[in-house]
Tab-separated table of C-alpha atoms and ligand atoms in Angstrom:
chain	number	residue	atom	x	y	z
A	12	UNK	CA	-0.717	-27.901	-28.389
A	13	UNK	CA	1.598	-26.668	-25.339
A	14	UNK	CA	1.361	-28.215	-22.102
A	15	UNK	CA	-0.434	-25.281	-20.550
A	16	UNK	CA	-2.788	-25.731	-23.551
A	17	UNK	CA	-3.920	-29.295	-22.585
A	18	UNK	CA	-4.726	-28.287	-18.957
A	19	UNK	CA	-6.526	-25.288	-20.200
A	20	UNK	CA	-8.501	-27.921	-22.390
A	21	UNK	CA	-9.146	-30.267	-19.449
A	22	UNK	CA	-10.405	-27.394	-17.418
A	23	UNK	CA	-12.901	-26.143	-19.671
A	24	UNK	CA	-14.215	-29.538	-20.721
A	25	UNK	CA	-14.655	-29.884	-16.738
A	26	UNK	CA	-15.983	-26.540	-15.569
A	27	UNK	CA	-16.951	-24.485	-18.774
A	28	UNK	CA	-15.724	-21.520	-21.369
A	29	UNK	CA	-13.711	-19.227	-19.451
A	30	UNK	CA	-13.267	-15.174	-20.174
A	31	UNK	CA	-10.338	-13.957	-22.222
A	32	UNK	CA	-8.875	-12.446	-18.706
A	33	UNK	CA	-8.653	-15.663	-17.702
A	34	UNK	CA	-7.048	-17.081	-20.484
A	35	UNK	CA	-4.393	-14.465	-20.718
A	36	UNK	CA	-3.693	-14.662	-16.909
A	37	UNK	CA	-2.622	-18.285	-17.356
A	38	UNK	CA	-1.232	-17.665	-20.402
A	39	UNK	CA	1.382	-15.106	-19.111
A	40	UNK	CA	1.598	-15.679	-15.105
A	41	UNK	CA	0.770	-19.697	-14.545
A	42	UNK	CA	3.633	-20.620	-12.117
A	43	UNK	CA	4.847	-23.531	-14.150
A	44	UNK	CA	3.870	-22.569	-17.585
A	45	UNK	CA	3.126	-18.961	-18.027
A	46	UNK	CA	4.987	-17.048	-20.677
A	47	UNK	CA	6.386	-14.249	-18.185
A	48	UNK	CA	6.802	-16.997	-15.447
A	49	UNK	CA	9.081	-18.859	-17.214
A	50	UNK	CA	11.231	-16.984	-19.499
A	51	UNK	CA	12.945	-13.615	-20.076
A	52	UNK	CA	11.853	-12.770	-23.576
A	53	UNK	CA	13.496	-9.504	-24.162
A	54	UNK	CA	15.976	-8.412	-26.803
A	55	UNK	CA	16.730	-8.701	-30.433
A	56	UNK	CA	16.911	-12.950	-29.514
A	57	UNK	CA	13.837	-12.761	-27.730
A	58	UNK	CA	10.346	-12.580	-28.766
A	59	UNK	CA	10.382	-8.654	-28.762
A	60	UNK	CA	12.009	-5.584	-27.805
A	61	UNK	CA	11.236	-2.554	-25.626
A	62	UNK	CA	12.272	1.028	-25.512
A	63	UNK	CA	14.518	0.235	-22.945
A	64	UNK	CA	16.267	-2.439	-24.715
A	65	UNK	CA	16.528	-0.188	-27.899
A	66	UNK	CA	18.548	2.454	-26.442
A	67	UNK	CA	19.968	3.736	-23.021
A	68	UNK	CA	18.746	7.071	-23.669
A	69	UNK	CA	14.955	6.114	-22.907
A	70	UNK	CA	15.871	5.215	-19.060
A	71	UNK	CA	18.275	7.993	-19.028
A	72	UNK	CA	15.471	10.514	-19.998
A	73	UNK	CA	12.978	8.896	-17.609
A	74	UNK	CA	15.288	9.012	-14.384
A	75	UNK	CA	15.805	12.847	-15.301
A	76	UNK	CA	12.359	13.463	-15.479
A	77	UNK	CA	11.121	11.730	-12.388
A	78	UNK	CA	14.166	13.598	-10.407
A	79	UNK	CA	13.169	16.862	-11.930
A	80	UNK	CA	9.576	16.115	-10.330
A	81	UNK	CA	11.320	15.680	-7.115
A	82	UNK	CA	12.986	18.865	-7.483
A	83	UNK	CA	9.705	20.537	-8.139
A	84	UNK	CA	8.081	19.245	-5.261
A	85	UNK	CA	10.794	20.530	-2.605
A	86	UNK	CA	12.919	17.609	-2.731
A	87	UNK	CA	11.066	15.447	-0.166
A	88	UNK	CA	13.300	12.957	2.130
A	89	UNK	CA	12.528	9.056	2.156
A	90	UNK	CA	10.945	8.808	-1.445
A	91	UNK	CA	10.214	5.705	-3.358
A	92	UNK	CA	11.773	5.364	-6.860
A	93	UNK	CA	9.384	2.711	-8.219
A	94	UNK	CA	8.765	0.668	-11.600
A	95	UNK	CA	5.823	-2.047	-12.354
A	96	UNK	CA	6.933	-4.532	-14.735
A	97	UNK	CA	10.615	-3.731	-14.836
A	98	UNK	CA	11.468	-6.442	-17.280
A	99	UNK	CA	15.448	-6.751	-17.436
A	100	UNK	CA	15.496	-3.853	-15.252
A	101	UNK	CA	17.681	-1.592	-17.948
A	102	UNK	CA	15.290	1.330	-17.717
A	103	UNK	CA	15.830	1.784	-13.887
A	104	UNK	CA	19.796	0.893	-14.121
A	105	UNK	CA	19.769	3.710	-17.072
A	106	UNK	CA	17.774	5.958	-14.717
A	107	UNK	CA	19.929	5.676	-11.751
A	108	UNK	CA	23.200	5.995	-13.635
A	109	UNK	CA	21.719	9.309	-15.576
A	110	UNK	CA	20.609	10.769	-11.932
A	111	UNK	CA	23.653	10.120	-10.070
A	112	UNK	CA	24.792	14.091	-10.251
A	113	UNK	CA	21.377	15.171	-9.225
A	114	UNK	CA	22.129	16.440	-5.578
A	115	UNK	CA	20.688	14.704	-3.011
A	116	UNK	CA	18.097	12.458	-4.948
A	117	UNK	CA	19.980	8.841	-4.319
A	118	UNK	CA	20.069	9.748	-0.881
A	119	UNK	CA	16.577	10.683	-0.474
A	120	UNK	CA	15.357	7.035	-2.716
A	121	UNK	CA	14.833	3.484	-2.254
A	122	UNK	CA	13.738	1.314	-5.435
A	123	UNK	CA	10.992	-0.826	-5.502
A	124	UNK	CA	9.936	-2.888	-8.026
A	125	UNK	CA	6.345	-4.771	-8.606
A	126	UNK	CA	7.243	-7.811	-10.739
A	127	UNK	CA	5.790	-11.144	-10.642
A	128	UNK	CA	7.945	-13.068	-12.807
A	129	UNK	CA	10.742	-15.335	-10.500
A	130	UNK	CA	12.572	-15.338	-13.666
A	131	UNK	CA	12.572	-11.216	-14.247
A	132	UNK	CA	13.257	-10.650	-10.690
A	133	UNK	CA	16.340	-12.453	-10.783
A	134	UNK	CA	17.571	-10.922	-13.953
A	135	UNK	CA	16.412	-7.412	-12.500
A	136	UNK	CA	18.133	-8.152	-9.169
A	137	UNK	CA	21.731	-8.290	-11.451
A	138	UNK	CA	21.296	-4.956	-12.498
A	139	UNK	CA	19.680	-3.227	-9.688
A	140	UNK	CA	20.631	-5.380	-6.414
A	141	UNK	CA	19.246	-2.993	-3.910
A	142	UNK	CA	15.667	-3.001	-4.993
A	143	UNK	CA	12.817	-4.103	-2.842
A	144	UNK	CA	10.421	-6.356	-4.773
A	145	UNK	CA	6.355	-6.450	-4.482
A	146	UNK	CA	3.485	-8.508	-5.728
A	147	UNK	CA	1.292	-5.901	-6.424
A	148	UNK	CA	1.104	-1.895	-6.138
A	149	UNK	CA	-0.824	-2.085	-2.656
A	150	UNK	CA	2.345	-2.659	-0.797
A	151	UNK	CA	4.810	-0.027	-1.989
A	152	UNK	CA	5.591	2.147	1.224
A	153	UNK	CA	3.381	5.434	2.261
A	154	UNK	CA	5.923	7.885	0.892
A	155	UNK	CA	6.375	10.424	-1.989
A	156	UNK	CA	6.152	7.756	-4.707
A	157	UNK	CA	7.677	8.311	-8.356
A	158	UNK	CA	6.768	5.753	-10.417
A	159	UNK	CA	7.506	4.493	-14.148
A	160	UNK	CA	5.578	1.790	-15.987
A	161	UNK	CA	6.684	0.966	-19.634
A	162	UNK	CA	4.804	-1.642	-21.451
A	163	UNK	CA	3.363	-3.002	-18.152
A	164	UNK	CA	-0.468	-2.011	-18.426
A	165	UNK	CA	-0.600	-4.018	-21.789
A	166	UNK	CA	0.395	-7.153	-20.389
A	167	UNK	CA	-2.825	-6.986	-17.970
A	168	UNK	CA	-5.462	-9.461	-18.867
A	169	UNK	CA	-8.312	-7.968	-20.399
A	170	UNK	CA	-11.814	-8.939	-21.301
A	171	UNK	CA	-13.358	-8.101	-24.458
A	172	UNK	CA	-17.183	-7.231	-25.202
A	173	UNK	CA	-19.563	-6.795	-28.359
A	174	UNK	CA	-22.309	-4.765	-27.999
A	175	UNK	CA	-25.925	-6.136	-28.516
A	176	UNK	CA	-28.702	-3.976	-28.161
A	177	UNK	CA	-28.529	-2.250	-24.918
A	178	UNK	CA	-26.257	-5.304	-23.426
A	179	UNK	CA	-22.821	-7.058	-24.359
A	180	UNK	CA	-21.662	-10.214	-25.360
A	181	UNK	CA	-18.502	-11.520	-23.565
A	182	UNK	CA	-15.677	-13.221	-25.707
A	183	UNK	CA	-15.021	-16.451	-23.917
A	184	UNK	CA	-12.763	-19.174	-24.760
A	185	UNK	CA	-14.177	-22.784	-24.983
A	186	UNK	CA	-13.388	-26.066	-26.502
A	187	UNK	CA	-14.560	-27.826	-29.747
A	188	UNK	CA	-13.358	-31.191	-31.168
A	189	UNK	CA	-10.684	-30.775	-28.559
A	190	UNK	CA	-9.389	-27.648	-29.991
A	191	UNK	CA	-9.354	-24.017	-28.046
A	192	UNK	CA	-11.488	-21.851	-29.841
A	193	UNK	CA	-13.457	-18.442	-28.990
A	194	UNK	CA	-17.273	-17.929	-28.675
A	195	UNK	CA	-19.495	-15.447	-27.161
A	196	UNK	CA	-21.645	-15.347	-24.122
A	197	UNK	CA	-25.322	-14.626	-24.126
A	198	UNK	CA	-25.887	-10.780	-24.011
A	199	UNK	CA	-26.241	-9.014	-20.622
A	200	UNK	CA	-25.678	-5.314	-19.245
A	201	UNK	CA	-22.071	-4.582	-17.876
A	202	UNK	CA	-22.490	-1.817	-15.155
A	203	UNK	CA	-18.652	-0.739	-15.625
A	204	UNK	CA	-19.449	-0.442	-19.497
A	205	UNK	CA	-22.648	1.622	-19.117
A	206	UNK	CA	-20.526	4.610	-20.267
A	207	UNK	CA	-19.703	2.917	-23.527
A	208	UNK	CA	-23.235	3.023	-24.567
A	209	UNK	CA	-23.271	6.418	-25.782
A	210	UNK	CA	-20.121	6.159	-28.096
A	211	UNK	CA	-20.453	2.586	-29.712
A	212	UNK	CA	-23.227	0.815	-31.873
A	213	UNK	CA	-24.401	-2.798	-32.565
A	214	UNK	CA	-21.566	-4.679	-33.011
A	215	UNK	CA	-18.768	-2.635	-31.790
A	216	UNK	CA	-15.925	-4.397	-29.870
A	217	UNK	CA	-14.604	-2.874	-26.592
A	218	UNK	CA	-11.813	-4.003	-24.134
A	219	UNK	CA	-11.982	-3.769	-20.122
A	220	UNK	CA	-8.920	-4.523	-18.095
A	221	UNK	CA	-10.638	-5.523	-14.645
A	222	UNK	CA	-7.155	-5.193	-12.704
A	223	UNK	CA	-6.456	-1.551	-13.873
A	224	UNK	CA	-8.893	0.468	-11.670
A	225	UNK	CA	-7.345	-0.712	-8.396
A	226	UNK	CA	-4.007	-0.183	-9.727
A	227	UNK	CA	-4.304	3.222	-10.731
A	228	UNK	CA	-6.446	3.946	-7.747
A	229	UNK	CA	-4.163	2.679	-5.319
A	230	UNK	CA	-0.974	4.798	-7.106
A	231	UNK	CA	-3.326	8.006	-7.206
A	232	UNK	CA	-4.139	7.648	-3.492
A	233	UNK	CA	-0.271	7.530	-2.607
A	234	UNK	CA	0.351	10.273	-4.643
A	235	UNK	CA	-2.436	12.517	-3.505
A	236	UNK	CA	-1.531	11.980	0.354
A	237	UNK	CA	2.260	11.588	-0.082
A	238	UNK	CA	3.357	13.521	-3.341
A	239	UNK	CA	5.348	12.184	-6.404
A	240	UNK	CA	4.337	11.311	-9.963
A	241	UNK	CA	3.729	8.342	-11.792
A	242	UNK	CA	4.347	7.939	-15.855
A	243	UNK	CA	2.934	5.619	-17.635
A	244	UNK	CA	3.995	4.561	-21.366
A	245	UNK	CA	2.204	1.900	-23.548
A	246	UNK	CA	0.717	1.464	-26.952
A	247	UNK	CA	-2.615	2.398	-27.076
A	248	UNK	CA	-5.085	5.306	-27.079
A	249	UNK	CA	-8.176	7.241	-25.627
A	250	UNK	CA	-10.467	4.728	-25.641
A	251	UNK	CA	-10.493	1.386	-26.531
A	252	UNK	CA	-12.555	0.311	-29.664
A	253	UNK	CA	-11.955	-2.507	-31.582
A	254	UNK	CA	-10.084	-6.015	-30.949
A	255	UNK	CA	-6.560	-5.352	-29.921
A	256	UNK	CA	-5.521	-8.805	-28.520
A	257	UNK	CA	-2.024	-9.621	-30.215
A	258	UNK	CA	-0.081	-12.350	-29.669
A	259	UNK	CA	3.683	-12.592	-30.709
A	260	UNK	CA	6.025	-15.727	-30.779
A	261	UNK	CA	10.081	-15.075	-31.965
A	262	UNK	CA	9.127	-11.760	-33.193
A	263	UNK	CA	5.979	-12.911	-35.419
A	264	UNK	CA	2.602	-12.538	-34.753
A	265	UNK	CA	0.625	-15.371	-33.901
A	266	UNK	CA	-2.717	-16.946	-33.167
A	267	UNK	CA	-3.371	-16.087	-29.487
A	268	UNK	CA	-5.077	-19.286	-29.033
A	269	UNK	CA	-2.205	-21.673	-30.984
A	270	UNK	CA	0.561	-22.110	-28.385
A	271	UNK	CA	-0.919	-20.950	-24.806
A	272	UNK	CA	2.060	-19.720	-22.437
A	273	UNK	CA	4.470	-20.015	-25.546
A	274	UNK	CA	3.266	-16.535	-26.952
A	275	UNK	CA	3.525	-13.261	-25.702
A	276	UNK	CA	-0.286	-12.003	-25.439
A	277	UNK	CA	-0.969	-8.169	-25.162
A	278	UNK	CA	-3.490	-5.567	-25.594
A	279	UNK	CA	-3.731	-1.752	-26.389
A	280	UNK	CA	-4.034	0.418	-23.092
A	281	UNK	CA	-7.244	2.634	-22.860
A	282	UNK	CA	-5.538	5.680	-21.403
A	283	UNK	CA	-9.177	6.981	-20.499
A	284	UNK	CA	-9.645	4.411	-18.189
A	285	UNK	CA	-6.300	5.662	-16.401
A	286	UNK	CA	-7.605	8.971	-16.391
A	287	UNK	CA	-11.209	8.014	-14.981
A	288	UNK	CA	-9.312	6.390	-11.815
A	289	UNK	CA	-6.797	9.378	-11.572
A	290	UNK	CA	-8.704	11.136	-8.569
A	291	UNK	CA	-8.070	12.230	-6.126
A	292	UNK	CA	-4.774	13.248	-7.851
A	293	UNK	CA	-4.709	14.554	-11.104
A	294	UNK	CA	-3.668	13.323	-14.782
A	295	UNK	CA	-1.635	14.659	-17.313
A	296	UNK	CA	-2.900	15.259	-21.211
A	297	UNK	CA	-2.033	12.505	-23.367
A	298	UNK	CA	1.069	12.672	-25.137
A	299	UNK	CA	2.762	10.839	-27.580
A	300	UNK	CA	6.306	9.244	-27.004
A	301	UNK	CA	7.788	11.119	-29.628
A	302	UNK	CA	6.782	14.364	-28.651
A	303	UNK	CA	7.562	13.345	-24.683
A	304	UNK	CA	11.188	12.399	-25.616
A	305	UNK	CA	12.067	15.277	-28.013
A	306	UNK	CA	10.751	17.438	-25.056
A	307	UNK	CA	12.835	15.755	-22.603
A	308	UNK	CA	16.029	16.625	-25.194
A	309	UNK	CA	16.612	13.088	-26.572
A	310	UNK	CA	18.091	14.783	-29.603
A	311	UNK	CA	20.672	16.860	-27.651
A	312	UNK	CA	21.397	13.545	-26.082
A	313	UNK	CA	21.700	11.462	-28.992
A	314	UNK	CA	24.081	14.094	-30.699
A	315	UNK	CA	26.442	13.646	-27.399
A	316	UNK	CA	26.548	9.987	-27.580
A	317	UNK	CA	27.443	10.140	-31.213
A	318	UNK	CA	30.342	12.019	-30.681
A	319	UNK	CA	32.168	8.514	-29.106
A	320	UNK	CA	30.836	6.526	-31.753
A	321	UNK	CA	31.339	5.162	-35.430
A	322	UNK	CA	30.966	2.834	-37.982
A	323	UNK	CA	28.162	0.319	-37.212
A	324	UNK	CA	27.763	1.384	-33.630
A	325	UNK	CA	27.021	4.918	-34.770
A	326	UNK	CA	24.398	3.802	-37.447
A	327	UNK	CA	22.978	1.544	-34.756
A	328	UNK	CA	22.579	4.385	-32.603
A	329	UNK	CA	20.824	7.017	-35.335
A	330	UNK	CA	18.472	4.030	-35.809
A	331	UNK	CA	17.431	3.558	-32.186
A	332	UNK	CA	16.838	7.212	-31.996
A	333	UNK	CA	14.658	7.168	-35.135
A	334	UNK	CA	12.719	4.020	-33.704
A	335	UNK	CA	11.801	5.620	-30.269
A	336	UNK	CA	10.927	8.921	-31.552
A	337	UNK	CA	9.661	8.877	-35.508
A	338	UNK	CA	6.133	8.995	-36.158
A	339	UNK	CA	6.134	5.758	-38.350
A	340	UNK	CA	8.015	3.846	-35.561
A	341	UNK	CA	7.369	4.226	-31.691
A	342	UNK	CA	6.908	7.744	-31.759
A	343	UNK	CA	2.917	7.959	-32.261
A	344	UNK	CA	1.769	4.536	-31.576
A	345	UNK	CA	3.030	4.598	-28.002
A	346	UNK	CA	1.577	7.071	-25.632
A	347	UNK	CA	2.293	8.826	-22.262
A	348	UNK	CA	0.418	9.782	-19.524
A	349	UNK	CA	1.295	10.913	-15.874
A	350	UNK	CA	-0.771	11.021	-12.469
A	351	UNK	CA	0.254	13.966	-10.324
A	352	UNK	CA	-0.693	15.991	-7.322
A	353	UNK	CA	-3.617	18.419	-7.607
A	354	UNK	CA	-1.427	21.133	-6.393
A	355	UNK	CA	1.633	20.339	-8.517
A	356	UNK	CA	2.765	20.447	-12.110
A	357	UNK	CA	3.039	17.625	-14.281
A	358	UNK	CA	6.721	16.079	-14.934
A	359	UNK	CA	8.670	17.785	-17.625
A	360	UNK	CA	7.652	16.824	-21.093
A	361	UNK	CA	3.754	16.215	-20.175
A	362	UNK	CA	0.794	19.356	-20.400
A	363	UNK	CA	-1.513	19.713	-17.188
B	15	SAH	N1	9.134	-2.442	-18.653
B	15	SAH	C1	9.892	-3.502	-19.400
B	15	SAH	C2	9.043	-4.797	-19.763
B	15	SAH	C3	7.957	-5.006	-20.222
B	15	SAH	S1	6.901	-6.771	-20.246
B	15	SAH	C4	10.318	-2.957	-20.492
B	15	SAH	O1	9.933	-1.870	-20.796
B	15	SAH	O2	11.326	-3.453	-21.035
B	15	SAH	C5	5.841	-6.420	-18.774
B	15	SAH	C6	6.641	-6.898	-17.498
B	15	SAH	O3	5.735	-6.759	-16.341
B	15	SAH	C7	7.195	-8.178	-17.278
B	15	SAH	O4	8.565	-7.527	-16.683
B	15	SAH	C8	6.278	-9.195	-16.635
B	15	SAH	O5	7.048	-10.034	-15.941
B	15	SAH	C9	5.699	-7.695	-15.986
B	15	SAH	N2	4.217	-8.402	-15.490
B	15	SAH	C10	3.123	-8.686	-16.166
B	15	SAH	N3	2.240	-8.854	-15.438
B	15	SAH	C11	2.284	-8.500	-14.099
B	15	SAH	C12	1.528	-8.558	-13.098
B	15	SAH	N4	0.094	-8.984	-13.221
B	15	SAH	N5	2.013	-8.069	-12.002
B	15	SAH	C13	3.746	-7.629	-11.774
B	15	SAH	N6	4.390	-7.865	-13.093
B	15	SAH	C14	3.641	-8.100	-14.107
């Protein structure tokens, strides 16, 4: 058992079982032992590889899409270009490089990162030294907000509930024989799941992300008041159904209770929850990553880049393009949704 595992076992012995969200929060962000708090998990040598680390094209196209949204809204001055959970800062660095030639865009923007991990903040500062860092979205400036979040919402802790009659049993993390184990609470009504009684049956499992509503509402209110657009990219679907909690350690699936703090824990994103909290701004239709990137012109960009490559570098570039867009790779699993002002159009690549 890891050091964090021992702490959790002692805590549960003292005060009883904890919710899955409390468990995930400690595993990911415990200041001393949390997964993100203590390491840089990205890249081919790390635990997993994300779209901006696969190819520069990803950040370039997203940067250009946000710059186009800025132009479509009349090129406002003093705008925020924000990213939630920027990882190594690769996406933003690529976005800034690609938008250098957009007249007036760089002069109008300041870069803001929402990031809790000190290790990753240091890493981000190496590639985007002029950024301003925040612990949460609440302190982002009151200004037009152009925001990207890739694989951020999937890292937020979730609770899991099992339908039982008209109530729900919650999955808890407890201890049996000095080992962490899952159990279920007694059934109780859960107000935020009232709308799920219509589409679930006895024994169905649903997931709920308690931090998501406040994050989306804060962003939506800023976009409604000041303008801008937010683009969320993640794996998941329109409505959560079933257990999507996943632990990854050294690029392999692991038991989520086996090594707390040493494995990445994620869950699929319930995009309907984003839409439910988008008012007073609007939300775009849910689009797959593959379609979104194709509409933004990834194939033309890939062909341009390919001209300067040969041999292994060319093969790696071709497979990166395929990995980002092909339905059997990330193209269909990852989805894109945008929040944008009621009187505006969605950013390019997305439908109202
Ligand atoms: N967007 C990056 C990294 C995704 S991993 C990429 O695509 O490569 C998740 C990121 O979110 C990490 O940077 C992690 O430290 C950060 N993060 C996780 N939970 C967070 C929270 N509650 N608040 C702020 N940042 C968080």
